[in-house]
C-alpha angles and dihedrals in degrees: 000000000000115000126211139176146167121259095267094042096238090120118054125181137178130202118208091200135025118268114269098226145005120218136170123224117201097184118131093246097051091046092052092045093048096237103110094121105071133182120195117229136178116245089228090058097050122085121184100215097183143344106056088141090055094058119098127183130225109207116219123254121223115299090034125080106182126090116222123216126208140178103255090208104052102010097239110165110235103180116218096338094145095048119136091208119113090241128017143157126264127181111277088215094071092065111102095188122069120259125193107213125137118228104268098191148349116224133193091022086157087074096044112122119238093246092059112087124197107220104185139064097245115134115271126217129189089217136002112330113258 
């Protein structure tokens, strides 16, 4: 089991299996929301142990399609933790236990600021990978 939580501990999760992939999003929205490092999990593997009432959702504005979840107490970005999809991304930063996944891709590199350097050989895409 892989444990995860928000900064204040109000939200606790558990993954029954390791995430399938790690990706980095450089879009303006993900950078501002603090959820640019994303791991992809299966809904069947994720258990919300506590804190459902502490989760709030930011609905996307036009040009974006993904909802973003946050802890309404401490502000920790959670990614798509309430998604009904079979597989979805959550913030890698909520995982308390170590995972050993290489970065599989960088997306929205067209929105990456100059001061942000990509230091690996993972494929880069100007938008979502095809």
